[in-house]
C-alpha cells in the first residue's frame, strides 16, 4: 500500500522544504492459506506468511500475536503486523477455529431466518461450550440474526449476542435453562419453542418465539 502524506510548513521554516510532500510505503502481508481448523487438544501449526515493503522482502520484520487456545473450543485470531521505517503499521489476521468433532459442544456455522423468510442470513459463527455440569452455553441463541444480520458492526457498543444456558436431553431435544443479559433481553426475553440435535450429522435445529429458525452445521 502506498500513502502520500502532505507535510505543512510554517512561514518561518526553510524554503528548501516548503510545499514538499513525503511518500511512505506500507508493508503488504500475505498469508499462506486462510481460515485454519484445529481439533480440540491438537496443536496449531502456523501455515506461513510473507511481507513485502517497497519491493523488498521484510518477512523477518513481521510480528505475530495470537489468542489461540487449543484446549478450549472457540473462534480465535492470529494477527500479523509490520511497521515501516516511518513508524506506520499494517496488519492482517487469520481466523483459527478450535472445534470438537462429533460433540454437541462445538463450533457451528448457522443459517438463520425469520418465520416469513423475509430476512435470511448465512454462515454465522456460533459456539456451544460445555459447562461441565450437564449444561451448555450457546454464545447466541439467535445465531447471528441480530449481531451479524440486522445490526452488523454495532458490537461491542451494543451487545446483540443472546448468550443462553441449554440442556441436551436424553432424547436429543434441547431445552433453554436461562437467558443472559443482552440489548433486547431486559424487555423481551427469548423463548426456545423447539430444539433438536442429530448426533449422526451434528446438526442442530432451533426455533424461537422472536421468531427465528436456525440450522447449525458443525465446523469440520
mmCIF file with all atom_site columns, N, CA, C and O in Angstrom, residues 112-117 119 142 145-146 191 193 206-214:
data_model
loop_
_atom_site.group_PDB
_atom_site.id
_atom_site.type_symbol
_atom_site.label_atom_id
_atom_site.label_alt_id
_atom_site.label_comp_id
_atom_site.label_asym_id
_atom_site.label_entity_id
_atom_site.label_seq_id
_atom_site.pdbx_PDB_ins_code
_atom_site.Cartn_x
_atom_site.Cartn_y
_atom_site.Cartn_z
_atom_site.occupancy
_atom_site.B_iso_or_equiv
_atom_site.pdbx_formal_charge
_atom_site.auth_seq_id
_atom_site.auth_comp_id
_atom_site.auth_asym_id
_atom_site.auth_atom_id
_atom_site.pdbx_PDB_model_num
ATOM 1  N N  . UNK A 1 112 ? -29.845 -18.685 9.584  1.00 0.00 ? 112 UNK A N  1
ATOM 2  C CA . UNK A 1 112 ? -30.984 -18.247 10.388 1.00 0.00 ? 112 UNK A CA 1
ATOM 3  C C  . UNK A 1 112 ? -31.895 -17.351 9.552  1.00 0.00 ? 112 UNK A C  1
ATOM 4  O O  . UNK A 1 112 ? -31.431 -16.581 8.711  1.00 0.00 ? 112 UNK A O  1
ATOM 5  N N  . UNK A 1 113 ? -33.196 -17.503 9.779  1.00 0.00 ? 113 UNK A N  1
ATOM 6  C CA . UNK A 1 113 ? -34.172 -16.651 9.104  1.00 0.00 ? 113 UNK A CA 1
ATOM 7  C C  . UNK A 1 113 ? -35.353 -16.409 10.033 1.00 0.00 ? 113 UNK A C  1
ATOM 8  O O  . UNK A 1 113 ? -35.524 -17.117 11.033 1.00 0.00 ? 113 UNK A O  1
ATOM 9  N N  . UNK A 1 114 ? -36.148 -15.400 9.711  1.00 0.00 ? 114 UNK A N  1
ATOM 10 C CA . UNK A 1 114 ? -37.396 -15.224 10.446 1.00 0.00 ? 114 UNK A CA 1
ATOM 11 C C  . UNK A 1 114 ? -38.467 -16.129 9.843  1.00 0.00 ? 114 UNK A C  1
ATOM 12 O O  . UNK A 1 114 ? -38.254 -16.765 8.810  1.00 0.00 ? 114 UNK A O  1
ATOM 13 N N  . UNK A 1 115 ? -39.606 -16.208 10.509 1.00 0.00 ? 115 UNK A N  1
ATOM 14 C CA . UNK A 1 115 ? -40.628 -17.187 10.114 1.00 0.00 ? 115 UNK A CA 1
ATOM 15 C C  . UNK A 1 115 ? -41.171 -16.931 8.720  1.00 0.00 ? 115 UNK A C  1
ATOM 16 O O  . UNK A 1 115 ? -41.566 -17.866 8.017  1.00 0.00 ? 115 UNK A O  1
ATOM 17 N N  . UNK A 1 116 ? -41.190 -15.671 8.294  1.00 0.00 ? 116 UNK A N  1
ATOM 18 C CA . UNK A 1 116 ? -41.733 -15.350 6.975  1.00 0.00 ? 116 UNK A CA 1
ATOM 19 C C  . UNK A 1 116 ? -40.688 -15.491 5.873  1.00 0.00 ? 116 UNK A C  1
ATOM 20 O O  . UNK A 1 116 ? -41.019 -15.444 4.683  1.00 0.00 ? 116 UNK A O  1
ATOM 21 N N  . UNK A 1 117 ? -39.418 -15.632 6.267  1.00 0.00 ? 117 UNK A N  1
ATOM 22 C CA . UNK A 1 117 ? -38.367 -15.773 5.273  1.00 0.00 ? 117 UNK A CA 1
ATOM 23 C C  . UNK A 1 117 ? -37.922 -14.476 4.636  1.00 0.00 ? 117 UNK A C  1
ATOM 24 O O  . UNK A 1 117 ? -37.138 -14.471 3.687  1.00 0.00 ? 117 UNK A O  1
ATOM 25 N N  . UNK A 1 119 ? -36.116 -12.197 6.077  1.00 0.00 ? 119 UNK A N  1
ATOM 26 C CA . UNK A 1 119 ? -34.730 -11.947 6.474  1.00 0.00 ? 119 UNK A CA 1
ATOM 27 C C  . UNK A 1 119 ? -34.033 -13.298 6.617  1.00 0.00 ? 119 UNK A C  1
ATOM 28 O O  . UNK A 1 119 ? -34.515 -14.170 7.340  1.00 0.00 ? 119 UNK A O  1
ATOM 29 N N  . UNK A 1 142 ? -29.880 -16.768 19.074 1.00 0.00 ? 142 UNK A N  1
ATOM 30 C CA . UNK A 1 142 ? -30.469 -16.278 17.829 1.00 0.00 ? 142 UNK A CA 1
ATOM 31 C C  . UNK A 1 142 ? -29.481 -16.422 16.662 1.00 0.00 ? 142 UNK A C  1
ATOM 32 O O  . UNK A 1 142 ? -29.771 -15.993 15.552 1.00 0.00 ? 142 UNK A O  1
ATOM 33 N N  . UNK A 1 145 ? -28.673 -13.589 14.103 1.00 0.00 ? 145 UNK A N  1
ATOM 34 C CA . UNK A 1 145 ? -29.778 -12.883 13.456 1.00 0.00 ? 145 UNK A CA 1
ATOM 35 C C  . UNK A 1 145 ? -29.640 -11.369 13.617 1.00 0.00 ? 145 UNK A C  1
ATOM 36 O O  . UNK A 1 145 ? -29.897 -10.608 12.679 1.00 0.00 ? 145 UNK A O  1
ATOM 37 N N  . UNK A 1 146 ? -29.208 -10.951 14.815 1.00 0.00 ? 146 UNK A N  1
ATOM 38 C CA . UNK A 1 146 ? -29.039 -9.512  15.050 1.00 0.00 ? 146 UNK A CA 1
ATOM 39 C C  . UNK A 1 146 ? -27.593 -9.056  14.873 1.00 0.00 ? 146 UNK A C  1
ATOM 40 O O  . UNK A 1 146 ? -27.313 -8.126  14.124 1.00 0.00 ? 146 UNK A O  1
ATOM 41 N N  . UNK A 1 191 ? -37.926 -17.123 24.097 1.00 0.00 ? 191 UNK A N  1
ATOM 42 C CA . UNK A 1 191 ? -38.437 -18.445 24.437 1.00 0.00 ? 191 UNK A CA 1
ATOM 43 C C  . UNK A 1 191 ? -37.990 -19.418 23.352 1.00 0.00 ? 191 UNK A C  1
ATOM 44 O O  . UNK A 1 191 ? -38.182 -19.165 22.154 1.00 0.00 ? 191 UNK A O  1
ATOM 45 N N  . UNK A 1 193 ? -38.800 -22.359 21.445 1.00 0.00 ? 193 UNK A N  1
ATOM 46 C CA . UNK A 1 193 ? -40.002 -23.139 21.161 1.00 0.00 ? 193 UNK A CA 1
ATOM 47 C C  . UNK A 1 193 ? -39.673 -24.591 20.848 1.00 0.00 ? 193 UNK A C  1
ATOM 48 O O  . UNK A 1 193 ? -40.424 -25.496 21.214 1.00 0.00 ? 193 UNK A O  1
ATOM 49 N N  . UNK A 1 206 ? -32.964 -25.006 15.858 1.00 0.00 ? 206 UNK A N  1
ATOM 50 C CA . UNK A 1 206 ? -33.527 -24.193 16.935 1.00 0.00 ? 206 UNK A CA 1
ATOM 51 C C  . UNK A 1 206 ? -34.619 -23.292 16.381 1.00 0.00 ? 206 UNK A C  1
ATOM 52 O O  . UNK A 1 206 ? -34.465 -22.698 15.304 1.00 0.00 ? 206 UNK A O  1
ATOM 53 N N  . UNK A 1 207 ? -35.720 -23.194 17.123 1.00 0.00 ? 207 UNK A N  1
ATOM 54 C CA . UNK A 1 207 ? -36.796 -22.277 16.766 1.00 0.00 ? 207 UNK A CA 1
ATOM 55 C C  . UNK A 1 207 ? -37.160 -21.463 17.999 1.00 0.00 ? 207 UNK A C  1
ATOM 56 O O  . UNK A 1 207 ? -37.417 -22.029 19.059 1.00 0.00 ? 207 UNK A O  1
ATOM 57 N N  . UNK A 1 208 ? -37.162 -20.139 17.864 1.00 0.00 ? 208 UNK A N  1
ATOM 58 C CA . UNK A 1 208 ? -37.522 -19.265 18.982 1.00 0.00 ? 208 UNK A CA 1
ATOM 59 C C  . UNK A 1 208 ? -38.780 -18.484 18.652 1.00 0.00 ? 208 UNK A C  1
ATOM 60 O O  . UNK A 1 208 ? -39.245 -18.468 17.506 1.00 0.00 ? 208 UNK A O  1
ATOM 61 N N  . UNK A 1 209 ? -39.299 -17.801 19.681 1.00 0.00 ? 209 UNK A N  1
ATOM 62 C CA . UNK A 1 209 ? -40.539 -17.046 19.513 1.00 0.00 ? 209 UNK A CA 1
ATOM 63 C C  . UNK A 1 209 ? -40.318 -15.661 18.926 1.00 0.00 ? 209 UNK A C  1
ATOM 64 O O  . UNK A 1 209 ? -41.263 -14.870 18.821 1.00 0.00 ? 209 UNK A O  1
ATOM 65 N N  . UNK A 1 210 ? -39.121 -15.295 18.515 1.00 0.00 ? 210 UNK A N  1
ATOM 66 C CA . UNK A 1 210 ? -38.879 -13.910 18.052 1.00 0.00 ? 210 UNK A CA 1
ATOM 67 C C  . UNK A 1 210 ? -39.551 -13.557 16.738 1.00 0.00 ? 210 UNK A C  1
ATOM 68 O O  . UNK A 1 210 ? -39.916 -12.361 16.609 1.00 0.00 ? 210 UNK A O  1
ATOM 69 N N  . UNK A 1 211 ? -39.745 -14.284 15.724 1.00 0.00 ? 211 UNK A N  1
ATOM 70 C CA . UNK A 1 211 ? -39.402 -15.700 15.627 1.00 0.00 ? 211 UNK A CA 1
ATOM 71 C C  . UNK A 1 211 ? -38.163 -15.897 14.754 1.00 0.00 ? 211 UNK A C  1
ATOM 72 O O  . UNK A 1 211 ? -37.997 -15.222 13.737 1.00 0.00 ? 211 UNK A O  1
ATOM 73 N N  . UNK A 1 212 ? -37.306 -16.819 15.153 1.00 0.00 ? 212 UNK A N  1
ATOM 74 C CA . UNK A 1 212 ? -36.163 -17.176 14.328 1.00 0.00 ? 212 UNK A CA 1
ATOM 75 C C  . UNK A 1 212 ? -36.092 -18.691 14.187 1.00 0.00 ? 212 UNK A C  1
ATOM 76 O O  . UNK A 1 212 ? -36.430 -19.423 15.110 1.00 0.00 ? 212 UNK A O  1
ATOM 77 N N  . UNK A 1 213 ? -35.646 -19.128 13.025 1.00 0.00 ? 213 UNK A N  1
ATOM 78 C CA . UNK A 1 213 ? -35.464 -20.541 12.728 1.00 0.00 ? 213 UNK A CA 1
ATOM 79 C C  . UNK A 1 213 ? -34.009 -20.725 12.321 1.00 0.00 ? 213 UNK A C  1
ATOM 80 O O  . UNK A 1 213 ? -33.551 -20.092 11.358 1.00 0.00 ? 213 UNK A O  1
ATOM 81 N N  . UNK A 1 214 ? -33.277 -21.555 13.053 1.00 0.00 ? 214 UNK A N  1
ATOM 82 C CA . UNK A 1 214 ? -31.843 -21.699 12.829 1.00 0.00 ? 214 UNK A CA 1
ATOM 83 C C  . UNK A 1 214 ? -31.463 -23.145 12.538 1.00 0.00 ? 214 UNK A C  1
ATOM 84 O O  . UNK A 1 214 ? -32.003 -24.068 13.124 1.00 0.00 ? 214 UNK A O  1
#
